[in-house]
Short mmCIF file of C-alpha atoms in Angstrom, two decimals:
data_model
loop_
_atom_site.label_atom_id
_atom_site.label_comp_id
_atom_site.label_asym_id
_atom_site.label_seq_id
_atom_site.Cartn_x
_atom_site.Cartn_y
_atom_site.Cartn_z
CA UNK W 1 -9.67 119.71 74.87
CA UNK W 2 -10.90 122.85 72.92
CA UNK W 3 -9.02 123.83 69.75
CA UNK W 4 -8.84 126.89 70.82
CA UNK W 5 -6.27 125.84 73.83
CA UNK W 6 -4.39 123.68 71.31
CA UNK W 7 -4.44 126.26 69.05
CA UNK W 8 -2.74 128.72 71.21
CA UNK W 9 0.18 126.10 72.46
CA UNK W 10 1.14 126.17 68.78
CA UNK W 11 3.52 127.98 67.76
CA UNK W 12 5.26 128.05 64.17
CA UNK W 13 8.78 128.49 63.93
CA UNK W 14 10.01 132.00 62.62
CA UNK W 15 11.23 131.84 59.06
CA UNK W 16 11.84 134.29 56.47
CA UNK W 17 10.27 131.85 53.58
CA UNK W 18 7.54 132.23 52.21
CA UNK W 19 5.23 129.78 49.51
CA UNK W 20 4.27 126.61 49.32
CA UNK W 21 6.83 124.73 50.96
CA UNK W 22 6.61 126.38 54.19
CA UNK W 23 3.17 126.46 54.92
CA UNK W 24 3.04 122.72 54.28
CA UNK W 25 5.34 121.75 57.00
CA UNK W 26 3.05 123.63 58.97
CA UNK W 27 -0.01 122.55 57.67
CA UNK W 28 1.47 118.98 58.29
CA UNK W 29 1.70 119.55 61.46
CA UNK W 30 -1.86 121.08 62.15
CA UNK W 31 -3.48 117.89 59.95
CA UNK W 32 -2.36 115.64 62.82
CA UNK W 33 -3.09 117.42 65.94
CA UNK W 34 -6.66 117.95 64.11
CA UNK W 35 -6.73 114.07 63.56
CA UNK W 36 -6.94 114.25 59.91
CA UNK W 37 -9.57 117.23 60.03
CA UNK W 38 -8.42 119.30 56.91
CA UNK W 39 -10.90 121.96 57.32
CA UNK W 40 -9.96 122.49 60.70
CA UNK W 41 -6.39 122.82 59.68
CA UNK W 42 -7.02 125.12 57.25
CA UNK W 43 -8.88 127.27 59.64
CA UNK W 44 -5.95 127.44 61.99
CA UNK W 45 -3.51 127.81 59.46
CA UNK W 46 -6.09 131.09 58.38
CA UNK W 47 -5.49 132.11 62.01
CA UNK W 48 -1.97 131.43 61.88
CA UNK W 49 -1.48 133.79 58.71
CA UNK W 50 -2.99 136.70 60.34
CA UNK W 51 -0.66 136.47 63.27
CA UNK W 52 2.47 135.77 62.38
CA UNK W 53 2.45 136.55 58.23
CA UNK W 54 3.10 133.36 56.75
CA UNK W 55 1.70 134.60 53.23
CA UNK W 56 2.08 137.77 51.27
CA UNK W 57 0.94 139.40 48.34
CA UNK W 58 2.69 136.95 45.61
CA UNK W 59 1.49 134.12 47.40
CA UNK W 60 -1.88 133.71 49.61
CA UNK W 61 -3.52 131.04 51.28
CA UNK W 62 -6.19 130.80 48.23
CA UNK W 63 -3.09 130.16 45.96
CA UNK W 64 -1.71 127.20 48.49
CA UNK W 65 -4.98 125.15 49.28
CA UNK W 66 -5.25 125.39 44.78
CA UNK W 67 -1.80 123.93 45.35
CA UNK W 68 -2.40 121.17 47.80
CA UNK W 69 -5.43 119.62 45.60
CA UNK W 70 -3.14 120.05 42.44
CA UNK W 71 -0.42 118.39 44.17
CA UNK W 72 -3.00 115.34 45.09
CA UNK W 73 -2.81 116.03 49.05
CA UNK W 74 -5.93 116.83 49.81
CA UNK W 75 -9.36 115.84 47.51
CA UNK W 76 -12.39 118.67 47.43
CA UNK W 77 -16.04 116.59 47.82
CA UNK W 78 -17.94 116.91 44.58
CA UNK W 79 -21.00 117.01 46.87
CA UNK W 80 -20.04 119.43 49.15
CA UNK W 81 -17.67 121.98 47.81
CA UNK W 82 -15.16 123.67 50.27
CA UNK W 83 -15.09 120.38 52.01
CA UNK W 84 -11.62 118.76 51.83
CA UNK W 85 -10.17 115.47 53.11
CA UNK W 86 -6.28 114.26 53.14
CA UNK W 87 -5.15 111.55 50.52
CA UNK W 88 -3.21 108.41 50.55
CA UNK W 89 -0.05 110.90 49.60
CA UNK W 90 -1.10 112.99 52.29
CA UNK W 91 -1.05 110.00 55.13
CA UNK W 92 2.00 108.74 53.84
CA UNK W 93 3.69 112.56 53.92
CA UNK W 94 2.65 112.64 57.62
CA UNK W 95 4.59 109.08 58.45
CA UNK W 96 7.41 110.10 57.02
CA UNK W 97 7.20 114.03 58.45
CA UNK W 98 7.26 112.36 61.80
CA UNK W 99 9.73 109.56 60.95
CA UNK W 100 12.03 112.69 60.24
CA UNK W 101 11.14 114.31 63.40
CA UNK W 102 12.03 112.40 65.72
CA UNK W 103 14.30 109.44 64.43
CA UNK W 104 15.97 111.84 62.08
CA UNK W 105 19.21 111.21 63.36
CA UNK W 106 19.20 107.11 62.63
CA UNK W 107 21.52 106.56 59.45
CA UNK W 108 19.39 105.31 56.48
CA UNK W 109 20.42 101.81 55.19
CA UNK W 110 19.94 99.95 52.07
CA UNK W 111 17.40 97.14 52.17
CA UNK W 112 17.25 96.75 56.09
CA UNK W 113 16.77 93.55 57.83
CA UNK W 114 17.56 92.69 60.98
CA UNK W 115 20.62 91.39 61.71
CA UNK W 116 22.06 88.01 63.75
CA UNK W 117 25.48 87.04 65.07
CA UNK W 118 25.63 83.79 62.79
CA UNK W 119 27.46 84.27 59.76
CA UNK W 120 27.86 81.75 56.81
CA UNK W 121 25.26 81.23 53.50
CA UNK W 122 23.33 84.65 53.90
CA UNK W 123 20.84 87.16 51.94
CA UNK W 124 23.59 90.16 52.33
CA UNK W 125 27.70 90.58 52.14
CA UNK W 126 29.36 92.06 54.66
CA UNK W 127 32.56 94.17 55.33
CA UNK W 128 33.86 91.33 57.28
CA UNK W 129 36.65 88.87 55.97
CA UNK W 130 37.66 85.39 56.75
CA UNK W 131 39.48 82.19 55.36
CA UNK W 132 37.70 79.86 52.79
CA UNK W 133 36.26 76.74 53.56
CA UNK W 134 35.07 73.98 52.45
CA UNK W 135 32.11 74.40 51.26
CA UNK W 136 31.96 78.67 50.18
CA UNK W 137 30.87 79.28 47.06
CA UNK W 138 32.85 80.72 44.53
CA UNK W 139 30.78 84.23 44.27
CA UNK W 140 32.37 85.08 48.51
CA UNK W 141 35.50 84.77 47.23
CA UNK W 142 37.12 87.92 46.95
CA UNK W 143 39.55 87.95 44.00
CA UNK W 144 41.21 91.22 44.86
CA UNK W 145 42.00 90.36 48.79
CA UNK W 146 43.17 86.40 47.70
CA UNK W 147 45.25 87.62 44.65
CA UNK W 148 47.27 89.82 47.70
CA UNK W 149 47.33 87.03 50.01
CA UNK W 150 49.37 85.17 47.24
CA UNK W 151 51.92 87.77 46.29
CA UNK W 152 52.71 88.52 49.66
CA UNK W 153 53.07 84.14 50.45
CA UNK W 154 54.43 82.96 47.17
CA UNK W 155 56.57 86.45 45.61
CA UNK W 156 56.27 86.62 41.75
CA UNK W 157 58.90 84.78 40.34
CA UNK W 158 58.74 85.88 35.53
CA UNK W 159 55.37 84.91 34.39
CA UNK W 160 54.59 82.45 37.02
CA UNK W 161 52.09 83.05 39.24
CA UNK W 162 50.86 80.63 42.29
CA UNK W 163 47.67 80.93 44.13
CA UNK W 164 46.41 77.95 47.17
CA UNK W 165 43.50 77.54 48.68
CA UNK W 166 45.40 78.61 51.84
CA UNK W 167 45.64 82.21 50.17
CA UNK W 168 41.81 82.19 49.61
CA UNK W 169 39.80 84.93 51.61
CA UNK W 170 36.06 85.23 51.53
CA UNK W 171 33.53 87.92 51.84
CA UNK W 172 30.85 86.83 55.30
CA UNK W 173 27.39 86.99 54.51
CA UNK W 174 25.05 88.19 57.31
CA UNK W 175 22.42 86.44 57.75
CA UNK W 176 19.04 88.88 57.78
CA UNK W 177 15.88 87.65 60.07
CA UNK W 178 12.01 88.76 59.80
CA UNK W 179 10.63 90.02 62.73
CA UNK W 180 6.99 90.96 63.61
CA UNK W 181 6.43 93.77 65.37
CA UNK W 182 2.87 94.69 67.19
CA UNK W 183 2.38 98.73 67.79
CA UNK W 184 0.31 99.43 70.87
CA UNK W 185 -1.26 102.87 71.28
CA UNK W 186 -3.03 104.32 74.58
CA UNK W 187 -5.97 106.24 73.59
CA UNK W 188 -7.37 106.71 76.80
CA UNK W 189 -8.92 109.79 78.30
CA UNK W 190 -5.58 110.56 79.86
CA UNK W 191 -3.99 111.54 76.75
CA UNK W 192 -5.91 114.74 77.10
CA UNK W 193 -6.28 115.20 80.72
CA UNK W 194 -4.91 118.28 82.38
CA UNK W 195 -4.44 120.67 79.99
CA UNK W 196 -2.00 118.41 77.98
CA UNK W 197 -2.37 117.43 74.22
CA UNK W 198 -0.47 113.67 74.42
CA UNK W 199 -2.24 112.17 71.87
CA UNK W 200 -0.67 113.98 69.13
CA UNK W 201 3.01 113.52 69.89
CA UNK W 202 1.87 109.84 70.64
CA UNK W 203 0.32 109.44 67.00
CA UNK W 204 3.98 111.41 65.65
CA UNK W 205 6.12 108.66 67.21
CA UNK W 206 3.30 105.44 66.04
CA UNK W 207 3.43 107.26 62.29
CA UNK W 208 7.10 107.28 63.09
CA UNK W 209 7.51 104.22 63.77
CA UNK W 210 5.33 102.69 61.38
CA UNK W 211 7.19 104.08 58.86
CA UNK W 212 10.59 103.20 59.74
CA UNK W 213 9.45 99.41 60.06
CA UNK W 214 8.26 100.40 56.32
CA UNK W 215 11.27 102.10 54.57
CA UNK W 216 13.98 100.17 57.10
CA UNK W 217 12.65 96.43 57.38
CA UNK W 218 9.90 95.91 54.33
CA UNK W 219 10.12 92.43 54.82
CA UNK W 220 8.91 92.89 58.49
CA UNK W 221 5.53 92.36 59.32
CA UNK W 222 3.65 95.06 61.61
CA UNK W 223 0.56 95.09 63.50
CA UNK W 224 -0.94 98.19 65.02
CA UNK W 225 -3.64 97.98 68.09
CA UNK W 226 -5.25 100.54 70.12
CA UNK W 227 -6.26 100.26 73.93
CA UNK W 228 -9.18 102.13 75.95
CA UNK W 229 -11.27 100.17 77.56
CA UNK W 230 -10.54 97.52 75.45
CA UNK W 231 -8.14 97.06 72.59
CA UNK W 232 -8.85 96.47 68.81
CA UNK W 233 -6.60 96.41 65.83
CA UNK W 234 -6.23 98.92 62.92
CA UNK W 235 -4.57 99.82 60.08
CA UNK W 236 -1.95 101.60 59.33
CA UNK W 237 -3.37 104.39 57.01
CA UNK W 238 -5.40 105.40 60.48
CA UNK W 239 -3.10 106.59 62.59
CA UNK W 240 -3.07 110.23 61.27
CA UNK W 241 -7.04 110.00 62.27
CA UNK W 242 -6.34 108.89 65.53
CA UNK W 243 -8.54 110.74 68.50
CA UNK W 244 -9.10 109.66 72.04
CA UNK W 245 -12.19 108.30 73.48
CA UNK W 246 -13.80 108.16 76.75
CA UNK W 247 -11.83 105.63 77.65
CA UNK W 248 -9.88 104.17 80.81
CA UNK W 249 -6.18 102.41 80.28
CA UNK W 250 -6.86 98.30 79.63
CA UNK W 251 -3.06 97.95 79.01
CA UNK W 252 -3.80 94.24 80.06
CA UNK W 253 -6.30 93.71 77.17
CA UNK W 254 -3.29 95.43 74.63
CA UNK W 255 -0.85 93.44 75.80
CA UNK W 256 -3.07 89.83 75.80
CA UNK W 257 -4.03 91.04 71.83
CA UNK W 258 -0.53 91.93 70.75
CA UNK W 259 0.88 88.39 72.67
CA UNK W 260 -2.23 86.64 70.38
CA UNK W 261 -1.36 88.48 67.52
CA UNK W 262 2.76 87.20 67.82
CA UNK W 263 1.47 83.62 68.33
CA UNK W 264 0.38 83.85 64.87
CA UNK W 265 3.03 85.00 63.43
CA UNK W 266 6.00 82.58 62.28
CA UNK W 267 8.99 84.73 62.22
CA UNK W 268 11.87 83.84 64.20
CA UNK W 269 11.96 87.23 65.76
CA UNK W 270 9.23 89.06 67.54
CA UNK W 271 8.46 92.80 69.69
CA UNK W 272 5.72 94.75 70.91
CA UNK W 273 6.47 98.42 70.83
CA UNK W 274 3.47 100.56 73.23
CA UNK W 275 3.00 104.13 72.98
CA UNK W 276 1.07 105.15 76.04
CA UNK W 277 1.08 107.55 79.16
CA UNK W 278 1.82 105.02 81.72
CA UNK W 279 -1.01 104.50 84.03
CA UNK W 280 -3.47 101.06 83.69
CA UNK W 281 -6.62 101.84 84.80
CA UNK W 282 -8.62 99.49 83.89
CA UNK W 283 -9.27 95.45 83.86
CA UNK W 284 -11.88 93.45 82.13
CA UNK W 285 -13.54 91.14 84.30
CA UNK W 286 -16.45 88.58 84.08
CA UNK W 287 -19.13 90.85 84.85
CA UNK W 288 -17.70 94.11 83.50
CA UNK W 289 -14.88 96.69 84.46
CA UNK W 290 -12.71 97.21 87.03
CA UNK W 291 -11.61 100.38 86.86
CA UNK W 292 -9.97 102.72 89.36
CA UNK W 293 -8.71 106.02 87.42
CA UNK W 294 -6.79 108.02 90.55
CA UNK W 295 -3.70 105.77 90.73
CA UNK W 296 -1.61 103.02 90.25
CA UNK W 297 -3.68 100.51 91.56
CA UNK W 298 -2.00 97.25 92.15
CA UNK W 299 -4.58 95.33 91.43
CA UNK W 300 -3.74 96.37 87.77
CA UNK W 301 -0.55 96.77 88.05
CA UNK W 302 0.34 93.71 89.02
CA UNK W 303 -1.77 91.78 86.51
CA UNK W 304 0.52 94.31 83.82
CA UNK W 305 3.15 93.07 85.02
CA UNK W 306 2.42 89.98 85.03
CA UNK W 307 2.15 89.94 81.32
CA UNK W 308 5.39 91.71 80.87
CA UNK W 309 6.92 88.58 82.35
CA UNK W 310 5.12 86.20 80.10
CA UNK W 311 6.70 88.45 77.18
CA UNK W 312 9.82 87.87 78.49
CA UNK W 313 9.38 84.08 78.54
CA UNK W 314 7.81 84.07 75.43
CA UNK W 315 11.70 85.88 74.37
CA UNK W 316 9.17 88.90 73.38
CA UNK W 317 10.85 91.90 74.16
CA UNK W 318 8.37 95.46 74.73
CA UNK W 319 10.25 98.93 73.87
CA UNK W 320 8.00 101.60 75.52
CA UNK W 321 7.29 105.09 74.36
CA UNK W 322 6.46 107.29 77.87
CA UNK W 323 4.67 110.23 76.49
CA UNK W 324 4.47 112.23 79.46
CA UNK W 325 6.52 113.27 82.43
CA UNK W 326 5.17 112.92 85.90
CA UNK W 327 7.88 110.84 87.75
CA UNK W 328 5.33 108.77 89.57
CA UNK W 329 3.96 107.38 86.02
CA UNK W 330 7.89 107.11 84.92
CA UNK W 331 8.24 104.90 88.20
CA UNK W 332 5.77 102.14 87.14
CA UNK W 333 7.07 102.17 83.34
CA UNK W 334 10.36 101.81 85.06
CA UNK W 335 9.30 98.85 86.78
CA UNK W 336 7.14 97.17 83.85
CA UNK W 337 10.82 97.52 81.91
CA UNK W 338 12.92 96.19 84.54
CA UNK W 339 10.26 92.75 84.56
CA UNK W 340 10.19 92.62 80.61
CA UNK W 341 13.82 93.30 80.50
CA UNK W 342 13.05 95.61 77.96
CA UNK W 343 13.72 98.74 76.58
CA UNK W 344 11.88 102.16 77.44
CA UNK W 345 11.95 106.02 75.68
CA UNK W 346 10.99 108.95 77.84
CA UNK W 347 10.54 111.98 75.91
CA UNK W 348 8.58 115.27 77.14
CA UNK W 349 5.64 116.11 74.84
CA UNK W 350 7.41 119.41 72.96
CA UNK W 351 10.40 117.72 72.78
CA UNK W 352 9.94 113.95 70.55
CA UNK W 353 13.20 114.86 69.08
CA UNK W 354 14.77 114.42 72.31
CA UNK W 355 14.42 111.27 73.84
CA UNK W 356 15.89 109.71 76.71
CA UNK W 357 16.60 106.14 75.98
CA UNK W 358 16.63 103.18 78.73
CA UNK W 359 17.89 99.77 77.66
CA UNK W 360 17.66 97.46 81.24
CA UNK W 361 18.82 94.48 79.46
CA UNK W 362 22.26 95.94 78.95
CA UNK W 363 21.63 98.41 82.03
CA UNK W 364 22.39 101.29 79.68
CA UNK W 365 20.71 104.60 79.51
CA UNK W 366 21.30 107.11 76.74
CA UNK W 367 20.11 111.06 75.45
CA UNK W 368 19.07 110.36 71.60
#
């Protein structure tokens, strides 16, 4: 896909501001549909300027790129002046830009762990109150709730003053599991096909999610693959520098490395979250590929499926990001969901904010 086209399906929202702050949200957002290209960016947000005004005389484009290396967002190559890459600040801005974007509405908590329904000797109190027993420490008892218990049993009779072990209430404690989590991206050819840019809002909702496992559940551990033709892992700090290859779908091969990747992995808890556009294309076989790029072939389909149930034995639950909207593609994630018993987003690609939520386990489905 040319810039050009991308360039022209972007459009920045109208505001009155002007300076330093608005042009970054904007340059944000042109940093990761040019896959971490700041020059490219730059140029754009040039183009940008021209058209719809974004600068004036008190403060030009010259003033906010001085700003952006002062800042520490972007670094300027000794070698090769006017050359500019993005910074670990910058990567990190671009996480939590999309974490905002499209899980802004989630409710920010304090340490965030997962929670369980067994209650007793945990890492974290909760609202929740009970009787003592044998056993509770001292520290879950909670003076203020007990010392009403006994007034309201025993009266006050002078100075005298009578508290039981009957009038004892403690605090629960939840108990707080680890889970590992394994990201799986599609960066097949599809992701560009047809005049649609799918790649980028797929990269917003992996940074997304990346960084909510980050700032929610740092004890968690996370894993992040990409599938083509075959699947490999990476790191997190990539993800803004994701671009698509000549690849087919091997959602087999992603699944098989994020199952291998769990088996490692000693947590109690464990989930594969994929990010893709819904159509395996491709197997790897003894003496090559299979592929077969023109539908849902069921000779791939059904070995995808086939490792969606295995999740499910394996008590591995797969949430799955859609990232496009042609019902026929929707139909097979529908069915890979219902198998896993799973959990599946749709969302359309100008609209990650939006997303239309499908829990089959509970047989719930939800706008978020």
């Amino acid at each position: 896909m040319s810039a050009g086209f991308r360039f022209r399906d972007y459009v920045p929202e109208e505001s009155t501001e002007k300076g330093f702050d608005s042009l970054f949200k904007i340059f944000m957002q042109l940093v990761t549909i040019t896959s971490g290209d700041v020059g490219e960016a730059l140029s754009w947000l040039n183009e940008l300027d021209k058209q719809y005004g974004l600068t004036d005389d008190g403060y030009g484009m010259g003033d906010f790129i001085e700003d952006l290396k002062k800042k520490g967002y972007i670094d300027e190559d000794p070698q090769e002046p006017g050359a500019f890459s993005i910074t670990a600040k910058s990567e990190q801005n671009i996480r939590k830009s999309a974490l905002e974007e499209i899980f802004g509405k989630l409710k920010k908590s304090g340490q965030g762990n997962h929670r369980t329904p067994h209650t007793g000797q945990g890492d974290e109190q909760s609202t929740d109150m009970r009787e003592f027993r044998f056993g509770d420490s001292l520290d879950q008892i909670s003076m203020t709730e007990s010392i009403r218990n006994a007034q309201l049993n025993h009266g006050m009779e002078g100075d005298n003053f009578m508290l039981t072990e009957n009038d004892l209430e403690v605090r629960e404690n939840e108990h707080k599991s680890q889970t590992s989590t394994v990201l799986m991206i599609d960066i097949s050819h599809s992701m560009i096909l047809y005049g649609e840019d799918r790649i980028t809002p797929a990269k917003k909702v992996a940074m997304a999610l990346a960084e909510l496992v980050k700032q929610k559940y740092p004890k968690d551990f996370l894993d992040v693959i990409v599938f083509g033709n075959d699947a490999w892992q990476i790191e997190v700090k990539e993800l803004p520098y994701l671009q698509v290859g000549p690849y087919h779908t091997n959602t087999v091969a992603g699944l098989e490395l994020a199952l291998d990747l769990l088996r490692k992995r000693k947590t109690p808890n464990k989930q594969i979250f994929m990010i893709t556009d819904g159509k395996p294309t491709c197997l790897k076989e003894a003496n090559g590929y299979y592929k077969n790029s023109f539908g849902l072939d069921r000779k791939v389909v059904n070995k995808t499926l086939n490792l969606a149930a295995a999740a499910r034995r394996l008590k591995v639950p797969i949430t799955t990001f859609m990232i496009a909207s042609d019902p026929y593609l929707q139909q097979f994630v529908e069915e890979f969901t219902q198998v896993n018993q799973g959990k599946a987003y749709y969302s359309s690609l100008k609209g990650l904010g939006h997303l239309i939520f499908e829990d089959y386990k509970r047989n719930r489905r939800k706008s978020v």
